[in-house]
Coordinates of C-alpha atoms and ligand atoms in Angstrom, one line a residue:
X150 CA 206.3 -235.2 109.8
X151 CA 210.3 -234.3 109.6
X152 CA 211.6 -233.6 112.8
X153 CA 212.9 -230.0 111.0
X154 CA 209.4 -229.3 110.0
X155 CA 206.2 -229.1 111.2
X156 CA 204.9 -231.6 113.3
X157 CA 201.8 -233.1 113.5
X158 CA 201.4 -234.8 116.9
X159 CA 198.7 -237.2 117.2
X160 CA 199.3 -239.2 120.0
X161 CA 197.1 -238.1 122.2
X162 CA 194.1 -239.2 119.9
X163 CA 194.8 -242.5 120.5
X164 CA 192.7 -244.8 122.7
X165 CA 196.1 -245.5 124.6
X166 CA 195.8 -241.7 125.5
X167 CA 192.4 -241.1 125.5
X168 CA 190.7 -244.1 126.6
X169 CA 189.0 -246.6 124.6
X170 CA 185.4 -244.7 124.0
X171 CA 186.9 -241.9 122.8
X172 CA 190.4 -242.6 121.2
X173 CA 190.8 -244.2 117.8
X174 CA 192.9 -247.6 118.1
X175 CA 195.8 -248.7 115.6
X176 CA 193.3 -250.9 113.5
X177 CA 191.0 -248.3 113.3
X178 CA 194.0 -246.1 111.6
X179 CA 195.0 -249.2 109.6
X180 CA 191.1 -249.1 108.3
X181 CA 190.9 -245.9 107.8
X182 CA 194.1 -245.4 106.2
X183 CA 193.8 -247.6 103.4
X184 CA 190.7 -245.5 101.8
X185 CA 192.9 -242.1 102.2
X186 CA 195.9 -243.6 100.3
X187 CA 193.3 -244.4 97.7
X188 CA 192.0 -241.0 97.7
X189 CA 195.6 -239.6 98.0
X190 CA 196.6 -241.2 94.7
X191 CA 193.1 -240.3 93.0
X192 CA 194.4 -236.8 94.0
X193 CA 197.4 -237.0 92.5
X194 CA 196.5 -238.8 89.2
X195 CA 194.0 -235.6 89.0
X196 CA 196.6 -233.3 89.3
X197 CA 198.0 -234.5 86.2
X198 CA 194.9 -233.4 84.2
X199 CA 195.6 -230.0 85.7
X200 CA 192.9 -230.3 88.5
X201 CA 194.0 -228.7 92.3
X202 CA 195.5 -226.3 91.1
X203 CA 196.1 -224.7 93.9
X204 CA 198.6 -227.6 95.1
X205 CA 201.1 -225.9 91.4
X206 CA 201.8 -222.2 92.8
X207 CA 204.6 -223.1 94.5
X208 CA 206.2 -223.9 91.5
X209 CA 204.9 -221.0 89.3
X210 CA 208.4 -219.1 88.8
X211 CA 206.0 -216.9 86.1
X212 CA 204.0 -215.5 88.6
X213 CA 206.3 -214.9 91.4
X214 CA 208.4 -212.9 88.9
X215 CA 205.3 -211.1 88.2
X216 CA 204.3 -210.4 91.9
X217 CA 207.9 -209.0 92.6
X218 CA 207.9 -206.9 89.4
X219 CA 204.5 -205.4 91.0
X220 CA 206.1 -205.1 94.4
X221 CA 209.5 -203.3 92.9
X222 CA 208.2 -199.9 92.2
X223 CA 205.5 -199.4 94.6
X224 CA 207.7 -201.4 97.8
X225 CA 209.1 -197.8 99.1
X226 CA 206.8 -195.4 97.5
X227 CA 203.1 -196.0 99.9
X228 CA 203.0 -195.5 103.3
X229 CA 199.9 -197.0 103.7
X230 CA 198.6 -200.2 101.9
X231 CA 194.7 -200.8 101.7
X232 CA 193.5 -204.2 100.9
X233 CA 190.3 -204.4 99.8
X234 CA 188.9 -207.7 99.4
X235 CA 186.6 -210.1 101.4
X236 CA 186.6 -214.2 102.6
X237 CA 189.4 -215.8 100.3
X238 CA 190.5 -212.7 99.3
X239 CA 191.4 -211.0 102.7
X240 CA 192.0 -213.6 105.0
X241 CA 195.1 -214.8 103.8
X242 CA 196.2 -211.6 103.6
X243 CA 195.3 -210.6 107.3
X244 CA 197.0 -214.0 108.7
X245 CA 200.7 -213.7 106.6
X246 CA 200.4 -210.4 108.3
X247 CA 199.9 -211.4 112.2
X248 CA 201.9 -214.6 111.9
X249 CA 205.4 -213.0 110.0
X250 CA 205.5 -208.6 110.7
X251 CA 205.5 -207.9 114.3
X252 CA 202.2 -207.6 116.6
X253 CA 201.7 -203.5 115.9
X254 CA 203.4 -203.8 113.1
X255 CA 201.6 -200.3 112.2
X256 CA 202.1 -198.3 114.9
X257 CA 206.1 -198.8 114.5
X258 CA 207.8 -196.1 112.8
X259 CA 209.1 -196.6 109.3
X260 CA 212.7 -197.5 109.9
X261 CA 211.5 -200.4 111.3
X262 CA 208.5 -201.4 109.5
X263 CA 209.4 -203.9 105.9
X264 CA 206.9 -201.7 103.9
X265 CA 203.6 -199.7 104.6
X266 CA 201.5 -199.9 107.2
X267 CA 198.7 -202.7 106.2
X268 CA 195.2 -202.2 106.6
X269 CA 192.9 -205.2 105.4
X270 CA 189.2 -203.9 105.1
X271 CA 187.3 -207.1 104.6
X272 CA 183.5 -205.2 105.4
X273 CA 181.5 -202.7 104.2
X274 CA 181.0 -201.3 107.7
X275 CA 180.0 -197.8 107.2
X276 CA 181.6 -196.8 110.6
X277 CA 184.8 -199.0 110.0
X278 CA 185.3 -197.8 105.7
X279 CA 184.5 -193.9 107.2
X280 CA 187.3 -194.3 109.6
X281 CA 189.9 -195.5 107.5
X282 CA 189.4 -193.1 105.1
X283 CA 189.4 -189.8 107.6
X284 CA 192.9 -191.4 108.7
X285 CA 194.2 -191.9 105.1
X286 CA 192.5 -188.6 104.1
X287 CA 195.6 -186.3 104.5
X288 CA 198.4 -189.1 103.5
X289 CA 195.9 -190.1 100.2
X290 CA 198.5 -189.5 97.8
X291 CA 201.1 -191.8 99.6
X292 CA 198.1 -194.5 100.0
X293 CA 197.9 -198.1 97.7
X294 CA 194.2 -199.7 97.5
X295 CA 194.7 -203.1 96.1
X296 CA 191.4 -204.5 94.9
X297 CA 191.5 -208.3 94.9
X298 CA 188.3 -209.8 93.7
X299 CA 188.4 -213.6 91.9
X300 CA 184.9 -213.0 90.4
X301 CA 185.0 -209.6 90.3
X302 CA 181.2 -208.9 91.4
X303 CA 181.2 -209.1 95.0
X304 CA 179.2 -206.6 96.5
X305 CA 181.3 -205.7 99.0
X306 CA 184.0 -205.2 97.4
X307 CA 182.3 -203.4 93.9
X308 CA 181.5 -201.2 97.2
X309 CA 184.3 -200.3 97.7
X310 CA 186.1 -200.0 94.7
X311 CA 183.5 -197.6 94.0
X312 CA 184.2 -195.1 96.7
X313 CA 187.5 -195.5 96.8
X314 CA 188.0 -194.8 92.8
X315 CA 185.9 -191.5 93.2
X316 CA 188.1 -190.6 96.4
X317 CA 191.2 -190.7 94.1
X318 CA 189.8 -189.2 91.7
X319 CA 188.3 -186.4 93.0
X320 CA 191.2 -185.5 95.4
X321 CA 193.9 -186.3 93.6
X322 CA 192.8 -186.8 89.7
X323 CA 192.5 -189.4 87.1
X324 CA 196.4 -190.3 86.9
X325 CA 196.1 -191.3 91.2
X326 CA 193.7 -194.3 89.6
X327 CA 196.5 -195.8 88.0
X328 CA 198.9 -195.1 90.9
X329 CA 197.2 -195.6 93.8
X330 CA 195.1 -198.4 92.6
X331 CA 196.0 -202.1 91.8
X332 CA 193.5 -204.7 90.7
X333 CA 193.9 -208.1 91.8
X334 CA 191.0 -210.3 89.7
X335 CA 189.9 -213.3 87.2
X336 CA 192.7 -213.2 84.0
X337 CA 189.6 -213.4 81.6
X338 CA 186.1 -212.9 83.2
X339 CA 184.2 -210.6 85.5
X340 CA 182.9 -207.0 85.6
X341 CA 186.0 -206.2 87.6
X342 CA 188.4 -207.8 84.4
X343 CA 186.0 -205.4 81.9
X344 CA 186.5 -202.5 84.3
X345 CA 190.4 -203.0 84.3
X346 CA 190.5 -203.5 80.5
X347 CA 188.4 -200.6 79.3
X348 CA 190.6 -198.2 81.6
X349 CA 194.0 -200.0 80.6
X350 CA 195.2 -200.5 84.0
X351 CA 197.8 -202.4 85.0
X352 CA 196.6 -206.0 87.3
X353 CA 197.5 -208.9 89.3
X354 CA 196.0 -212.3 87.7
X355 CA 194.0 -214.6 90.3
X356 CA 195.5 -218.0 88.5
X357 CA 193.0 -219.8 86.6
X358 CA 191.2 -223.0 88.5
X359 CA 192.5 -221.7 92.1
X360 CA 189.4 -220.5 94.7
X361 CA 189.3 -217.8 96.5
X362 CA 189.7 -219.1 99.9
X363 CA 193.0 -221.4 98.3
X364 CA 194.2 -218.8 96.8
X365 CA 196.4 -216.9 99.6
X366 CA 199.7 -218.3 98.0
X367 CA 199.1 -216.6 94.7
X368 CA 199.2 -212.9 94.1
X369 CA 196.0 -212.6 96.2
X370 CA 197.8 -213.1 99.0
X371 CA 201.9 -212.7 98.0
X372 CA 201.0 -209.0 96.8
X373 CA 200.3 -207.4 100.7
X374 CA 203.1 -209.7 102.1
X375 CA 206.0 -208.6 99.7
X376 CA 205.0 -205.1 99.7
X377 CA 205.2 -205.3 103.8
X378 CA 209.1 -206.9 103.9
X379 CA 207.3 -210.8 104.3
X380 CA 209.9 -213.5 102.3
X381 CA 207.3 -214.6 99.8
X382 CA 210.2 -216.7 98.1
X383 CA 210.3 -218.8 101.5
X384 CA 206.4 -219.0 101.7
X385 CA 206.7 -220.8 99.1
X386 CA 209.6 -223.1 99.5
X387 CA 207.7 -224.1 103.0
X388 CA 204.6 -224.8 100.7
X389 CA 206.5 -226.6 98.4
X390 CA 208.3 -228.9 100.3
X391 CA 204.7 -229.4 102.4
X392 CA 203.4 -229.8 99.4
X393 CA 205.5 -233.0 98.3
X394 CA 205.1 -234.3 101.7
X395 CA 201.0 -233.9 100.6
X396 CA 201.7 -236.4 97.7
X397 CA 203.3 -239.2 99.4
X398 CA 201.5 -242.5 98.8
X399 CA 202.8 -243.7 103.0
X400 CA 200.1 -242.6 105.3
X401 CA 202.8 -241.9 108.1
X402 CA 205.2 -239.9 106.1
X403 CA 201.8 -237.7 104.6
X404 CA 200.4 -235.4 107.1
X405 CA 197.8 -233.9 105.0
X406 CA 196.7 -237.6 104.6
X407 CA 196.8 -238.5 108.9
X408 CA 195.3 -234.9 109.4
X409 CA 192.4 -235.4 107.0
X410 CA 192.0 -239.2 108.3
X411 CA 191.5 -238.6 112.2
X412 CA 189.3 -235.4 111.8
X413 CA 187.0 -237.3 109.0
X414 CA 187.6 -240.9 111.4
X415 CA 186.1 -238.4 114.5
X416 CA 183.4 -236.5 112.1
X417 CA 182.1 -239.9 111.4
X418 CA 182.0 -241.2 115.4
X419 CA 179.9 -237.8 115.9
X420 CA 183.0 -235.1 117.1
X421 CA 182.1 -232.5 114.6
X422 CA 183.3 -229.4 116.0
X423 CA 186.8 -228.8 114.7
X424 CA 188.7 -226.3 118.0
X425 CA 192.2 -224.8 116.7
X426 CA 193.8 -223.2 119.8
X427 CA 196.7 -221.4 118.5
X428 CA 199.1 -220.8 121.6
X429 CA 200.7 -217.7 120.3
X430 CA 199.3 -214.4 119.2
X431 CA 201.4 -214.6 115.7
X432 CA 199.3 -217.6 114.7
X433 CA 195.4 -216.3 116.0
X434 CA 194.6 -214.8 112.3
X435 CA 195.7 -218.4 111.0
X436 CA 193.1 -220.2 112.5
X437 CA 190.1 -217.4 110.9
X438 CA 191.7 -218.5 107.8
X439 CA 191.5 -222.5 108.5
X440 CA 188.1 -221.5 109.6
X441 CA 187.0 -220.3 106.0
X442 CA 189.0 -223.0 104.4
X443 CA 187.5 -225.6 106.1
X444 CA 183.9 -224.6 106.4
X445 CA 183.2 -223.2 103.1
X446 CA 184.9 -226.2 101.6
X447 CA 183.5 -229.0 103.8
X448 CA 180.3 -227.8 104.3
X449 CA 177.6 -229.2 101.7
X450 CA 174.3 -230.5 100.9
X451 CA 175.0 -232.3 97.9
X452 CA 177.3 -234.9 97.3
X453 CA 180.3 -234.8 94.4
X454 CA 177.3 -237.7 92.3
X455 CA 174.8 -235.3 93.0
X456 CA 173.2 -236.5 95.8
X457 CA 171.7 -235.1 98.1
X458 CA 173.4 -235.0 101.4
X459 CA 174.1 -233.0 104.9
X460 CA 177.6 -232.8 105.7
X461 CA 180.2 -230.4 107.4
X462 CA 182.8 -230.0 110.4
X463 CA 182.3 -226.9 112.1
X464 CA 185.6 -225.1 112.7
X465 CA 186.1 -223.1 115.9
X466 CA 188.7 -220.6 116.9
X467 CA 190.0 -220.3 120.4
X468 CA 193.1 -218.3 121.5
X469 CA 195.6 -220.1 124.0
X470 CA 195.9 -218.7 126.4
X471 CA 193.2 -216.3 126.4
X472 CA 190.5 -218.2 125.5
X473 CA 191.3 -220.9 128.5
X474 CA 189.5 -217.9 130.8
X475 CA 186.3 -218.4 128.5
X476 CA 185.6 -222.1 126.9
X477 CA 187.6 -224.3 128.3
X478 CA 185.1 -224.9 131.0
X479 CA 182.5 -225.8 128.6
X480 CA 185.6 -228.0 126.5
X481 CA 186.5 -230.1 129.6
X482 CA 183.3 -230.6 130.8
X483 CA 180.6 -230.5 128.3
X484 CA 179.1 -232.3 125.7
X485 CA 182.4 -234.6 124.0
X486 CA 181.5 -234.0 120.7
X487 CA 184.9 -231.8 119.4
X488 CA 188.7 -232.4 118.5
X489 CA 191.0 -230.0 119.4
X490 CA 193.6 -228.8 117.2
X491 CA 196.5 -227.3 119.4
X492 CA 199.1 -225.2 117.8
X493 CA 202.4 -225.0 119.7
X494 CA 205.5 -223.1 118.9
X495 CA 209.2 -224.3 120.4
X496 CA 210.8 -221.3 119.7
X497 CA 209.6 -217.7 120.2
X498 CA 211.1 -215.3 118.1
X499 CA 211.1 -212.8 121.8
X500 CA 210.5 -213.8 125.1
X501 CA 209.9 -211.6 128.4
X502 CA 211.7 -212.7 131.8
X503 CA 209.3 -212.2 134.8
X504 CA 211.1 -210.8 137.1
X505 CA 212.4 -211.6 141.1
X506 CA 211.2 -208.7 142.9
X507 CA 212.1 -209.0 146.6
X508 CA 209.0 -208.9 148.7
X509 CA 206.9 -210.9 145.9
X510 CA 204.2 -213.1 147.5
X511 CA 205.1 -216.2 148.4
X512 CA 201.9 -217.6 146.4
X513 CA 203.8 -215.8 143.0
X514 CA 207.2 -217.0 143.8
X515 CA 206.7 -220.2 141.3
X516 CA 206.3 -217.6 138.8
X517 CA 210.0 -215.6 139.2
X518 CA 213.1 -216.0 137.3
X519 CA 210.8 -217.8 134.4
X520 CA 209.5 -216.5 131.5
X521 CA 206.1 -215.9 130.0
X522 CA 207.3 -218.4 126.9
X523 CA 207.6 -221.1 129.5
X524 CA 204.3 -219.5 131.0
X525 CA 202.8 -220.0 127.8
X526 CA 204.0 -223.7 126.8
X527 CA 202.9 -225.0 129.8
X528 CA 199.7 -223.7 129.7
X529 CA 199.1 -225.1 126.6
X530 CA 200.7 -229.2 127.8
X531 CA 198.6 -228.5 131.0
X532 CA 195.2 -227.6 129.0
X533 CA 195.8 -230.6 126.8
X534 CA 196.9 -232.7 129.3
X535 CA 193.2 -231.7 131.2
X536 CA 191.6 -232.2 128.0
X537 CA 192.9 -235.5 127.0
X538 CA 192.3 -237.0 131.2
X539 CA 188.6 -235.8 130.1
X540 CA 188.7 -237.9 127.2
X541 CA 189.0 -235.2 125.1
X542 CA 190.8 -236.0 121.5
X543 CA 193.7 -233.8 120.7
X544 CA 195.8 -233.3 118.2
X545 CA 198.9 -230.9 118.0
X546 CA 200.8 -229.1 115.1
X547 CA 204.1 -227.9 116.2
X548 CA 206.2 -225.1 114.8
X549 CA 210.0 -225.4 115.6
X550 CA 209.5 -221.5 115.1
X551 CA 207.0 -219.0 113.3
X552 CA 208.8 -218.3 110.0
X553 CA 207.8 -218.2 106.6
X554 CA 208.9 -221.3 105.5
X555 CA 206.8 -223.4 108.1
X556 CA 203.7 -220.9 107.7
X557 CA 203.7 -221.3 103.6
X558 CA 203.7 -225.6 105.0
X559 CA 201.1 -225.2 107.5
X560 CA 198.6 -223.4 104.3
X561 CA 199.4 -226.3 102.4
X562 CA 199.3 -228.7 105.0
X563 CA 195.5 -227.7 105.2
X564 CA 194.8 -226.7 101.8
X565 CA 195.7 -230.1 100.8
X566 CA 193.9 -232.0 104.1
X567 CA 190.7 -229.9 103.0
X568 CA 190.6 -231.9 99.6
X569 CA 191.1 -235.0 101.2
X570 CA 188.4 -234.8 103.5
X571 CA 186.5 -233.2 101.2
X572 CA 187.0 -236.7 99.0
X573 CA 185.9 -238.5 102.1
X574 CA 183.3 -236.9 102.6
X575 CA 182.3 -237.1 98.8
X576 CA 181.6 -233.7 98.1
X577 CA 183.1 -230.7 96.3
X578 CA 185.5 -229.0 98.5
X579 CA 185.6 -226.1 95.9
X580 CA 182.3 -224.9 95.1
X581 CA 180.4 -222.5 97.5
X582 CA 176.8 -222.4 96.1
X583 CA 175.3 -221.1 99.8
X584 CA 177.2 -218.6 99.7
X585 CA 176.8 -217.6 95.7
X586 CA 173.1 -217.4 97.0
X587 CA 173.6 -215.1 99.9
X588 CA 175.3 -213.2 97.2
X589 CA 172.0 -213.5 94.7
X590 CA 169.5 -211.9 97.5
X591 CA 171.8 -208.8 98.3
X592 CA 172.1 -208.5 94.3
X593 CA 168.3 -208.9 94.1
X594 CA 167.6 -206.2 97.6
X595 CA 170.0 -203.6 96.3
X596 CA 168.4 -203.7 92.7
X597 CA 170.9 -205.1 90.1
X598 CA 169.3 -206.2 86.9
X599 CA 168.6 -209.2 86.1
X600 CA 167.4 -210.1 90.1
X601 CA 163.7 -209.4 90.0
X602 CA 162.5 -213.3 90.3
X603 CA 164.8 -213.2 93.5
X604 CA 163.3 -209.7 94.9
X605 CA 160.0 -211.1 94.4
X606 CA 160.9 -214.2 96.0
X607 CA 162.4 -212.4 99.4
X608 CA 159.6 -209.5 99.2
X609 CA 156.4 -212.3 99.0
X610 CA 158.9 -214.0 102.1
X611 CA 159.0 -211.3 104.4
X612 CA 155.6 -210.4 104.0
X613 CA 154.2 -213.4 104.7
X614 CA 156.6 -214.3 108.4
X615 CA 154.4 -213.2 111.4
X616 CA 156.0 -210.2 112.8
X617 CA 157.5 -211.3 116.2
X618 CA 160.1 -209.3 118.3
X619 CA 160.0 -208.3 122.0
Ligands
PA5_865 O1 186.6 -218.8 98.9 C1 185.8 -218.2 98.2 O2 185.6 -218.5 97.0 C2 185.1 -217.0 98.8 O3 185.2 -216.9 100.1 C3 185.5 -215.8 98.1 O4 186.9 -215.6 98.3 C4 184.8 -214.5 98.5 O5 183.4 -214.8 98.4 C5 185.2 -213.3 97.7 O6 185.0 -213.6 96.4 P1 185.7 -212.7 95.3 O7 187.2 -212.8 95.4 O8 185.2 -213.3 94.0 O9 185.3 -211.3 95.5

């Protein structure tokens, strides 16, 4: 990758660094590469018949005009902004929010907060929802609920809708629904686009062909991340330029291309546990969102011909350096069946100096006159460096600095890796039938019309499993 952008550092992934059993050698890259430069250009000959559609937003002038001209009049006039939404649509939102507004972004005071203080609720935990609302309860009128829903019949967030539009209603009238409220859903379809269109509301469109969980760079996720100061101009300008890098035809100059080769080239020698270790606090919510990304899209039993398979990565989150007091014992020396995914940052928007206090230990002195950047970065080489004499595989994405620009690349950096492994690994990368069937049962246990075959099916279930609990 450009030496200004991200980088994607895969050296130590190869057998020179990681031994021979467990590193891939240049041949094997050679292979593997020419298959993903096929699949690369079958990609991008798709994209022409309007498929991927996700891989377009950055260049969709007509909806970040419309974004903005939703932002405009509500930017100064909330103090609080409630996203309601789950998976695809809350995710992005939470990790724009962690990796570009400061860490307690809400608890600083207005002057020096870029908008409203964000609150993401993606569950319907009674405890959680009940909380929220006692602490919005006296500032209601000043509150925004933006509903975001692609198919508009989620259960959690009809849930939700549902409480909060008799809330605004009954405390501050019918005009507070189309004030305090903004839709987010499907342009056309959905009980959430009939709901919106029988009252006459004003909404945000979820663009046509783009999923949920690829969807953060449209007004899914650009809504939250204007109205709280983020440069959604630049998110996309860093996806954009990512996003040409996606489409080059040279395996080294496409690191969506080398990305999606070595973790497909390691899923197939048996490492399929995916680690990102995010070494800075900005970047944590990131990696929940690579999570969804890449194990709702990856994650199948039937292949795109319509056979039957059993594939998947499993994606884990770890927190450098937090997480080094938890796992890494088990990373370093048990089973060798994971790559790790570090990300590093070279430039840290802050830094702390650790002080020289005279009378310091003389077992703490290595630590004075540094700082806990420094601390931090060399954690990270020195848990890699232990990784990799383990033979562990690692690979590392590098952020000159966090800024929106190289966070709108790294979302399409994976967004477009996702498909091509999802080629690889023939399957659909956008469909999410498992999960449509979670969705089914609750449907079918809650009542809805039109599930009784299902109730029957889950009732005649649990009446049959032997009871056993201790
Ligand atoms: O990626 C996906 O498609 C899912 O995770 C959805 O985002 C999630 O199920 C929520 O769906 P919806 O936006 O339709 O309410």
């Amino acid at each position: 990758m450009s030496q200004q952008g991200l980088t994607l550092d895969y050296s130590r992934i190869l057998s020179n660094s990681v031994g021979t059993t467990h590193g891939l050698t240049s041949a094997e890259l050679d292979g593997a590469g020419r298959r993903v430069m096929e699949t690369v250009a079958t990609i991008e000959r798709e994209r022409k018949d309007g498929r991927h559609r996700y891989r377009d937003l950055p260049d969709d002038a007509a909806m970040l005009r419309g974004i903005r001209t939703a932002i405009k009049p509500r930017a100064n006039a909330f103090e609080n902004l409630v996203v309601l939404g789950i998976g695809g649509s809350a995710l992005g939102n939470i990790a724009l929010q962690t990796a570009l507004n400061p860490p307690y972004y809400n608890s600083l005071p207005t002057t020096r907060r870029g908008g409203p203080r964000l609150f993401v609720v993606d569950n319907v935990d009674p405890v959680q929802v009940a909380s929220l609302l006692e602490v919005l309860g006296p500032r209601l009128r000043k509150t925004l609920f933006n509903v975001i829903t692609k198919s508009g019949e989620t259960a959690e967030t009809a849930a939700q809708f549902l409480i909060v539009r008799k809330l605004l209603r009954d405390k501050l009238g019918d005009r507070a629904l189309r004030r305090n409220l903004l839709v987010t859903t499907d342009a056309h379809s959905g009980t959430m686009r009939e709901i919106v269109d029988a009252e006459g509301w004003e909404t945000l469109a979820v663009p046509e062909g783009v999923g949920g969980r690829f969807s953060v760079l449209s007004a899914v996720g650009l809504f939250s991340a204007g109205m709280c100061g983020i440069n959604i101009g630049k998110l996309l300008s860093g996806a954009r330029e990512m996003g040409k890098r996606c489409a080059q035809r040279t395996l080294k100059r496409n690191p969506a291309a080398m990305l999606a080769l070595l973790l497909h080239a390691y899923y197939v020698r048996g490492k399929r546990l995916h680690v990102m270790m995010p070494y800075s606090h900005q970047l944590k919510d990131l990696a929940d969102w690579y999570r969804q990304l890449w194990a709702e899209s990856l994650g199948k039993c039937t292949a795109r011909d319509g056979t039957p398979v059993v594939v998947g990565p499993t994606p884990i989150k770890a927190l450098g350096a937090t997480d080094q007091h938890s796992q890494v014992q088990l990373y370093r020396e048990g089973p060798n069946d994971k790559v790790f995914i570090f990300l590093e940052v070279e430039r840290f928007k802050k830094d702390v100096r650790i002080p020289r206090v005279a009378g310091t230990p003389a077992s703490l002195k290595y630590l004075q006159g540094t700082s806990l950047a420094r601390l931090l970065t060399a954690e990270k080489r020195a848990t890699e460096f232990a990784l990799v004499r383990s033979g562990r595989p690692c690979l590392t994405i590098r952020f000159p600095q966090i800024n929106e620009e190289h966070v709108g690349a790294f979302i399409m950096l994976w967004e477009a890796a996702t498909t091509i492994a999802g080629y690889l690994l023939e399957i659909d990368p956008y469909d999410q039938p498992a999960v449509q069937m979670g969705k089914d049962y609750t449907y079918a246990l809650m009542g809805k019309d039109g599930f009784a075959a299902q109730r029957r099916e889950i009732d005649t279930f649990a009446s049959r499993g032997r009871k056993s609990s201790v």
